[in-house]
Short mmCIF file of C-alpha atoms and ligand atoms in Angstrom, two decimals:
data_model
loop_
_atom_site.label_atom_id
_atom_site.label_comp_id
_atom_site.label_asym_id
_atom_site.label_seq_id
_atom_site.Cartn_x
_atom_site.Cartn_y
_atom_site.Cartn_z
CA MET A 650 0.00 0.00 0.00
CA ASP A 651 1.35 3.45 -0.97
CA VAL A 652 0.50 6.60 0.95
CA LEU A 653 1.25 10.13 -0.23
CA ILE A 654 1.93 13.00 2.18
CA CYS A 655 1.62 16.40 0.56
CA THR A 656 1.40 19.50 2.74
CA ASP A 657 2.43 23.14 2.53
CA LYS A 658 4.96 22.72 5.34
CA GLU A 659 6.62 20.21 7.66
CA GLN A 660 6.15 17.27 5.30
CA ASP A 661 9.06 15.41 6.87
CA ARG A 662 7.54 15.67 10.35
CA TRP A 663 4.26 14.30 9.02
CA HIS A 664 6.19 11.55 7.25
CA ASP A 665 8.00 10.48 10.41
CA ALA A 666 4.84 10.57 12.52
CA LEU A 667 2.87 8.49 10.01
CA ALA A 668 5.73 6.05 9.48
CA GLY A 669 5.56 5.17 13.17
CA CYS A 670 1.80 4.55 13.04
CA LEU A 671 1.56 2.78 9.68
CA PRO A 672 4.76 0.76 9.23
CA GLU A 673 3.11 -1.55 6.68
CA ALA A 674 2.75 1.35 4.18
CA ARG A 675 5.26 2.73 1.68
CA LEU A 676 5.22 6.49 2.31
CA HIS A 677 5.93 9.07 -0.38
CA VAL A 678 6.33 12.79 0.15
CA GLY A 679 5.57 15.72 -2.12
CA VAL A 680 3.99 16.64 -5.39
CA ASP A 681 6.13 14.33 -7.57
CA ALA A 682 5.32 11.10 -5.69
CA PRO A 683 4.33 8.01 -7.75
CA PRO A 684 0.66 6.95 -7.86
CA CYS A 685 -0.58 6.09 -4.34
CA ASP A 686 -3.61 4.46 -2.73
CA TYR A 687 -4.18 7.12 -0.09
CA ALA A 688 -3.22 10.78 0.24
CA VAL A 689 -2.70 12.83 3.38
CA LEU A 690 -3.12 16.48 2.48
CA TRP A 691 -2.99 20.04 3.78
CA LYS A 692 -2.89 22.96 1.35
CA PRO A 693 -1.28 20.82 -1.38
CA PRO A 694 -0.23 22.30 -4.75
CA ALA A 695 -2.94 21.71 -7.36
CA ALA A 696 -0.48 19.78 -9.55
CA VAL A 697 -0.37 16.88 -7.11
CA PHE A 698 -3.68 15.39 -8.26
CA ALA A 699 -2.72 14.94 -11.91
CA ARG A 700 -0.19 12.27 -10.84
CA GLN A 701 -2.61 10.40 -8.54
CA PRO A 702 -5.05 8.39 -10.66
CA ARG A 703 -5.64 5.50 -8.24
CA LEU A 704 -6.45 7.18 -4.91
CA GLN A 705 -8.97 5.34 -2.76
CA ALA A 706 -9.31 8.07 -0.12
CA MET A 707 -7.86 11.49 0.72
CA PHE A 708 -7.29 12.66 4.29
CA SER A 709 -7.36 16.34 5.23
CA LEU A 710 -4.95 17.13 8.06
CA GLY A 711 -7.43 19.75 9.28
CA ALA A 712 -11.04 19.66 10.41
CA GLY A 713 -11.99 22.31 7.87
CA VAL A 714 -12.03 21.17 4.24
CA ASN A 715 -13.17 24.34 2.49
CA GLY A 716 -9.69 24.89 1.04
CA LEU A 717 -9.47 21.42 -0.50
CA LEU A 718 -13.07 21.51 -1.75
CA ALA A 719 -12.37 24.82 -3.49
CA MET A 720 -9.65 23.21 -5.64
CA PRO A 721 -11.04 22.34 -9.10
CA GLU A 722 -8.34 19.64 -9.44
CA LEU A 723 -9.54 17.73 -6.35
CA PRO A 724 -10.84 14.34 -7.58
CA ARG A 725 -14.64 14.39 -7.21
CA ASP A 726 -15.15 10.64 -6.95
CA VAL A 727 -12.59 9.92 -4.20
CA PRO A 728 -13.83 10.13 -0.59
CA LEU A 729 -12.39 13.08 1.33
CA VAL A 730 -11.98 12.45 5.06
CA ARG A 731 -11.53 15.25 7.59
CA MET A 732 -9.81 15.27 11.00
CA GLU A 733 -12.16 14.49 13.87
CA ASP A 734 -11.02 16.14 17.10
CA CYS A 735 -7.48 14.69 17.25
CA GLY A 736 -6.75 16.79 20.32
CA MET A 737 -8.20 19.96 18.81
CA ALA A 738 -11.37 19.97 20.93
CA ALA A 739 -9.32 20.34 24.12
CA GLN A 740 -7.43 23.29 22.60
CA MET A 741 -10.69 24.93 21.54
CA VAL A 742 -12.01 24.50 25.09
CA GLU A 743 -8.90 26.29 26.41
CA TYR A 744 -9.39 29.14 23.96
CA ALA A 745 -13.08 29.43 24.83
CA TYR A 746 -12.44 29.42 28.59
CA TYR A 747 -9.95 32.26 28.14
CA VAL A 748 -12.33 34.39 26.09
CA ALA A 749 -15.33 33.61 28.31
CA LEU A 750 -13.53 34.35 31.57
CA ARG A 751 -12.04 37.56 30.18
CA GLN A 752 -15.49 38.79 29.28
CA PHE A 753 -17.36 37.36 32.28
CA ARG A 754 -14.87 38.68 34.87
CA ARG A 755 -14.57 42.01 33.01
CA PHE A 756 -10.78 41.86 32.71
CA ARG A 757 -10.92 44.14 29.68
CA GLN A 758 -12.63 46.88 31.70
CA PHE A 759 -10.17 46.48 34.58
CA ALA A 760 -7.24 46.81 32.17
CA ALA A 761 -8.77 50.00 30.76
CA ALA A 762 -9.31 51.37 34.27
CA GLN A 763 -5.69 50.61 35.14
CA THR A 764 -4.44 52.80 32.27
CA GLU A 765 -6.29 55.69 33.97
CA GLN A 766 -5.18 54.65 37.48
CA ARG A 767 -8.87 54.27 38.26
CA TRP A 768 -10.06 51.94 41.06
CA ALA A 769 -13.32 50.59 39.60
CA PRO A 770 -14.67 47.46 41.30
CA ARG A 771 -17.69 45.71 39.79
CA GLY A 772 -20.36 43.65 41.53
CA PHE A 773 -20.68 39.86 41.70
CA ARG A 774 -22.65 38.02 39.05
CA PRO A 775 -23.30 34.29 39.03
CA ARG A 776 -22.00 32.25 36.09
CA ALA A 777 -25.52 31.21 35.12
CA LYS A 778 -26.33 34.86 34.36
CA PHE A 779 -23.70 34.89 31.62
CA HIS A 780 -25.17 33.71 28.31
CA ILE A 781 -22.93 32.17 25.68
CA GLY A 782 -24.01 31.23 22.16
CA VAL A 783 -22.09 28.66 20.13
CA LEU A 784 -22.67 28.60 16.37
CA GLY A 785 -21.74 25.13 15.12
CA ILE A 786 -21.98 22.40 17.75
CA GLY A 787 -20.22 19.58 15.95
CA VAL A 788 -17.03 17.90 17.12
CA LEU A 789 -15.29 21.10 18.26
CA GLY A 790 -18.13 23.53 19.00
CA GLY A 791 -20.08 20.77 20.75
CA ALA A 792 -17.17 20.01 23.07
CA VAL A 793 -16.79 23.70 23.85
CA ALA A 794 -20.52 24.22 24.46
CA GLN A 795 -20.63 21.30 26.88
CA ALA A 796 -17.47 22.37 28.73
CA LEU A 797 -18.80 25.91 29.20
CA ALA A 798 -22.18 24.58 30.34
CA GLU A 799 -20.52 22.23 32.84
CA PHE A 800 -18.59 25.23 34.16
CA GLY A 801 -21.91 26.86 34.98
CA PHE A 802 -22.50 29.36 32.16
CA THR A 803 -25.84 29.38 30.35
CA VAL A 804 -25.07 28.00 26.90
CA SER A 805 -27.11 27.87 23.69
CA GLY A 806 -25.93 26.10 20.56
CA TRP A 807 -26.95 26.28 16.91
CA SER A 808 -26.52 23.62 14.25
CA ARG A 809 -27.90 22.76 10.80
CA SER A 810 -29.80 19.69 11.99
CA PRO A 811 -31.54 19.16 15.38
CA LYS A 812 -29.11 18.07 18.10
CA SER A 813 -29.11 17.27 21.79
CA LEU A 814 -26.18 18.03 24.10
CA ASP A 815 -26.27 17.70 27.88
CA GLY A 816 -26.70 21.06 29.57
CA VAL A 817 -26.86 23.00 26.28
CA HIS A 818 -30.00 24.62 24.87
CA CYS A 819 -29.73 23.32 21.29
CA THR A 820 -31.41 25.11 18.39
CA HIS A 821 -31.38 24.99 14.60
CA GLY A 822 -32.93 26.82 11.67
CA ASP A 823 -33.54 30.57 11.26
CA ASN A 824 -35.57 30.88 14.45
CA GLY A 825 -32.87 29.09 16.41
CA LEU A 826 -30.22 31.46 15.08
CA ASN A 827 -32.33 34.49 15.98
CA THR A 828 -32.80 33.18 19.52
CA VAL A 829 -29.10 32.47 20.00
CA LEU A 830 -28.00 35.84 18.63
CA ALA A 831 -30.48 37.80 20.75
CA SER A 832 -29.34 36.21 24.00
CA SER A 833 -25.55 35.85 23.53
CA GLN A 834 -23.35 38.08 25.66
CA LEU A 835 -20.55 36.05 24.10
CA LEU A 836 -20.87 34.46 20.67
CA LEU A 837 -18.40 31.72 19.68
CA VAL A 838 -18.25 30.68 16.02
CA PHE A 839 -17.34 27.09 15.12
CA LEU A 840 -19.09 26.77 11.76
CA PRO A 841 -17.41 25.27 8.70
CA LEU A 842 -17.11 27.58 5.70
CA THR A 843 -19.74 26.50 3.15
CA THR A 844 -22.00 28.27 0.69
CA ALA A 845 -24.60 28.40 3.50
CA THR A 846 -22.30 29.95 6.12
CA GLU A 847 -20.27 32.37 3.98
CA GLY A 848 -21.17 35.91 5.08
CA LEU A 849 -23.62 34.55 7.67
CA LEU A 850 -22.54 37.06 10.30
CA ASN A 851 -23.50 40.13 8.32
CA ARG A 852 -24.48 43.60 9.52
CA GLN A 853 -28.05 42.64 10.30
CA ARG A 854 -27.14 39.51 12.27
CA LEU A 855 -24.38 41.25 14.22
CA SER A 856 -26.92 43.92 15.17
CA GLN A 857 -29.09 41.20 16.72
CA LEU A 858 -26.46 40.61 19.42
CA PRO A 859 -27.13 42.44 22.69
CA ALA A 860 -25.27 45.75 23.06
CA GLY A 861 -21.83 45.13 24.58
CA ALA A 862 -21.61 41.53 23.41
CA CYS A 863 -18.27 39.90 22.67
CA LEU A 864 -17.55 37.67 19.68
CA ALA A 865 -14.91 35.06 18.90
CA ASN A 866 -14.43 33.57 15.44
CA VAL A 867 -12.30 30.45 15.19
CA SER A 868 -14.00 28.97 12.12
CA ARG A 869 -13.06 30.72 8.88
CA GLY A 870 -12.78 34.45 8.14
CA GLU A 871 -15.35 34.39 5.34
CA VAL A 872 -18.16 33.57 7.78
CA LEU A 873 -17.91 37.18 9.01
CA ASP A 874 -18.53 40.48 7.20
CA ASP A 875 -15.36 42.35 8.23
CA GLU A 876 -16.69 45.84 7.49
CA ALA A 877 -19.87 45.15 9.46
CA LEU A 878 -17.83 43.85 12.39
CA LEU A 879 -15.50 46.86 12.36
CA ASP A 880 -18.50 49.16 12.30
CA ALA A 881 -20.11 47.34 15.23
CA LEU A 882 -16.80 47.55 17.14
CA ASP A 883 -16.37 51.25 16.36
CA ARG A 884 -19.85 51.95 17.72
CA GLY A 885 -19.17 49.80 20.79
CA HIS A 886 -22.16 47.61 19.95
CA ILE A 887 -19.68 44.75 20.02
CA GLU A 888 -17.33 45.31 22.90
CA GLU A 889 -14.53 43.02 21.80
CA ALA A 890 -13.78 40.57 19.00
CA HIS A 891 -11.35 37.68 19.26
CA LEU A 892 -10.31 36.73 15.75
CA ASP A 893 -8.21 33.65 14.99
CA VAL A 894 -9.11 33.28 11.31
CA PHE A 895 -9.25 35.75 8.44
CA ARG A 896 -10.46 36.02 4.86
CA HIS A 897 -6.84 36.39 3.76
CA GLU A 898 -4.10 34.79 5.84
CA PRO A 899 -1.66 36.02 6.96
CA LEU A 900 -3.69 39.12 7.78
CA ALA A 901 -2.36 41.94 5.58
CA ALA A 902 -0.06 44.55 7.09
CA GLY A 903 -2.03 47.68 7.81
CA HIS A 904 -5.39 45.90 8.06
CA ARG A 905 -7.61 47.78 10.50
CA TYR A 906 -7.96 44.71 12.69
CA TRP A 907 -4.28 44.88 13.67
CA SER A 908 -4.58 48.18 15.49
CA HIS A 909 -8.21 48.18 16.56
CA PRO A 910 -8.40 48.61 20.36
CA ARG A 911 -11.32 46.17 20.58
CA VAL A 912 -9.77 43.37 18.50
CA CYS A 913 -7.63 40.54 19.86
CA ILE A 914 -5.80 38.63 17.11
CA THR A 915 -4.32 35.15 17.16
CA PRO A 916 -2.67 33.77 13.99
CA HIS A 917 -4.92 30.76 13.23
CA VAL A 918 -3.70 28.79 16.23
CA ALA A 919 -6.90 28.26 18.22
CA ALA A 920 -6.47 24.51 17.64
CA LEU A 921 -3.49 22.96 15.88
CA THR A 922 -3.47 19.41 14.55
CA PRO A 923 -1.12 17.37 16.77
CA TYR A 924 1.09 15.16 14.57
CA ALA A 925 0.99 11.99 16.64
CA ILE A 926 -2.75 11.91 17.33
CA ALA A 927 -3.63 12.85 13.77
CA CYS A 928 -1.44 10.11 12.31
CA ILE A 929 -2.92 7.50 14.67
CA GLN A 930 -6.37 8.51 13.41
CA VAL A 931 -5.33 8.40 9.75
CA ALA A 932 -3.59 5.04 10.19
CA GLU A 933 -6.62 3.51 11.90
CA LYS A 934 -8.92 4.70 9.14
CA ILE A 935 -6.63 3.44 6.39
CA ARG A 936 -6.53 0.03 8.05
CA ARG A 937 -10.33 -0.03 8.28
CA LEU A 938 -10.65 0.90 4.61
CA GLN A 939 -8.11 -1.77 3.67
CA ALA A 940 -10.26 -4.28 5.59
CA GLY A 941 -13.40 -3.13 3.75
CA GLU A 942 -14.86 -1.52 6.88
CA SER A 943 -16.66 1.82 7.18
CA ILE A 944 -15.07 4.96 8.63
CA THR A 945 -16.37 8.21 10.10
CA GLY A 946 -15.42 11.71 9.00
CA ILE A 947 -16.17 11.39 5.29
CA VAL A 948 -17.05 14.84 3.97
CA ASP A 949 -20.49 15.28 2.48
CA ARG A 950 -19.63 17.18 -0.71
CA ALA A 951 -23.19 18.48 -1.14
CA ARG A 952 -23.22 20.01 2.37
CA GLY A 953 -19.63 21.22 2.03
CA TYR A 954 -18.37 19.83 5.36
P1 NAP B 575 -18.11 19.64 12.46
O1 NAP B 575 -17.96 18.54 13.45
O2 NAP B 575 -18.45 19.30 11.07
O3 NAP B 575 -19.22 20.65 13.06
C1 NAP B 575 -19.76 21.68 12.29
C2 NAP B 575 -20.99 22.22 13.01
O4 NAP B 575 -21.49 23.33 12.25
C3 NAP B 575 -22.11 21.19 13.09
O5 NAP B 575 -22.82 21.35 14.31
C4 NAP B 575 -23.01 21.59 11.91
O6 NAP B 575 -24.37 21.24 12.06
C5 NAP B 575 -22.86 23.09 11.96
N1 NAP B 575 -23.25 23.70 10.68
C6 NAP B 575 -22.71 23.49 9.46
N2 NAP B 575 -23.35 24.20 8.53
C7 NAP B 575 -24.34 24.87 9.17
C8 NAP B 575 -25.37 25.74 8.77
N3 NAP B 575 -25.52 26.09 7.48
N4 NAP B 575 -26.22 26.21 9.70
C9 NAP B 575 -26.10 25.85 10.99
N5 NAP B 575 -25.14 25.02 11.45
C10 NAP B 575 -24.27 24.53 10.55
O7 NAP B 575 -16.78 20.51 12.41
P2 NAP B 575 -15.69 20.72 13.56
O8 NAP B 575 -14.72 19.61 13.59
O9 NAP B 575 -16.40 21.07 14.82
O10 NAP B 575 -14.92 22.01 12.99
C11 NAP B 575 -15.61 23.21 12.76
C12 NAP B 575 -14.74 24.21 12.02
O11 NAP B 575 -13.74 24.73 12.88
C13 NAP B 575 -13.93 23.65 10.86
O12 NAP B 575 -14.73 23.51 9.70
C14 NAP B 575 -12.85 24.69 10.69
O13 NAP B 575 -13.28 25.69 9.79
C15 NAP B 575 -12.70 25.28 12.07
N6 NAP B 575 -11.40 24.97 12.70
C16 NAP B 575 -10.61 26.01 13.04
C17 NAP B 575 -9.41 25.77 13.67
C18 NAP B 575 -8.55 26.90 14.13
O14 NAP B 575 -7.44 26.70 14.62
N7 NAP B 575 -9.01 28.13 14.03
C19 NAP B 575 -9.02 24.45 13.97
C20 NAP B 575 -9.86 23.42 13.60
C21 NAP B 575 -11.07 23.69 12.96
P3 NAP B 575 -24.83 19.69 12.11
O15 NAP B 575 -24.41 19.23 13.51
O16 NAP B 575 -26.28 19.74 11.95
O17 NAP B 575 -24.08 18.97 11.03
C1 GLV B 576 -7.77 24.33 10.97
O1 GLV B 576 -8.12 25.42 10.69
C2 GLV B 576 -8.54 23.16 10.70
O2 GLV B 576 -9.50 23.25 9.94
O3 GLV B 576 -8.19 22.09 11.24
#
């Protein structure tokens, strides 16, 4: 069995990690590899597919597959498999705790008061009085929603299809989105980028958030209307935005987000794919496919995720 590894960076690290998990495979690295049975991909050059006529499955090294699906060269009849958790849910929970506690305990306001040498205590509020909305409650958003609910916050989630998560008020559809937006003092975005979610958080939907709400986007930049967000931040309608993902990455020098006093930027690191765990997952799935068994994580091309 031949397995191709083709990524935009650190191909040798991926090679070594997969070699340890799948010793029975012949591994090949890079765009010029001979025809293989499986491909492990992250931001590959388009030319790689022309040399791969016999692929049985392709594995994305990320949870999001919008980049691969946007490539016209991507074979349409070969199953595309995405990463499922692989240690990313725990990282997303860390990120969400940080953002939620910063907003809930008003650390931003205390930092502002400090710059003015102003002693400005605020009263106690119970966790249950802090409402958090989570858009996208799949593998990552679902783990985050449940962790925040277990911590004692009041959490609502929104998905495409009806779902049930312990401790989380789950909604779907247009009415569900309206309810979540209207009640969220903090909105966390975990949606995949698809034709249905592109531009979802537009001016009108951002205006549905309560005044002074905080927003964190860790999905893809295109889900947000940047101008509408900047306007809402300028007016103070949105108090703070935590942005990990952007329409164009790296974020361009001079972009208004860089210097906006209400924007906190991280460079697409909310959850990184850990080599070892990811390769264990890929190896297990390849072995199941080799044995004629079913696997989870196959992307539904019609849905786009
Ligand atoms: P997932 O398991 O597929 O979950 C996606 C969730 O979004 C599901 O709950 C799904 O609803 C919901 N959804 C999709 N389209 C929708 C729509 N049109 N309306 C309402 N809900 C919709 O994906 P995941 O593993 O949690 O990953 C989510 C995204 O996180 C990835 O696609 C990627 O863009 C991003 N990500 C970012 C980083 C980072 O470092 N910033 C790292 C990893 C992933 P259903 O439950 O009904 O299907
Ligand atoms: C990272 O953004 C991923 O989709 O895994």
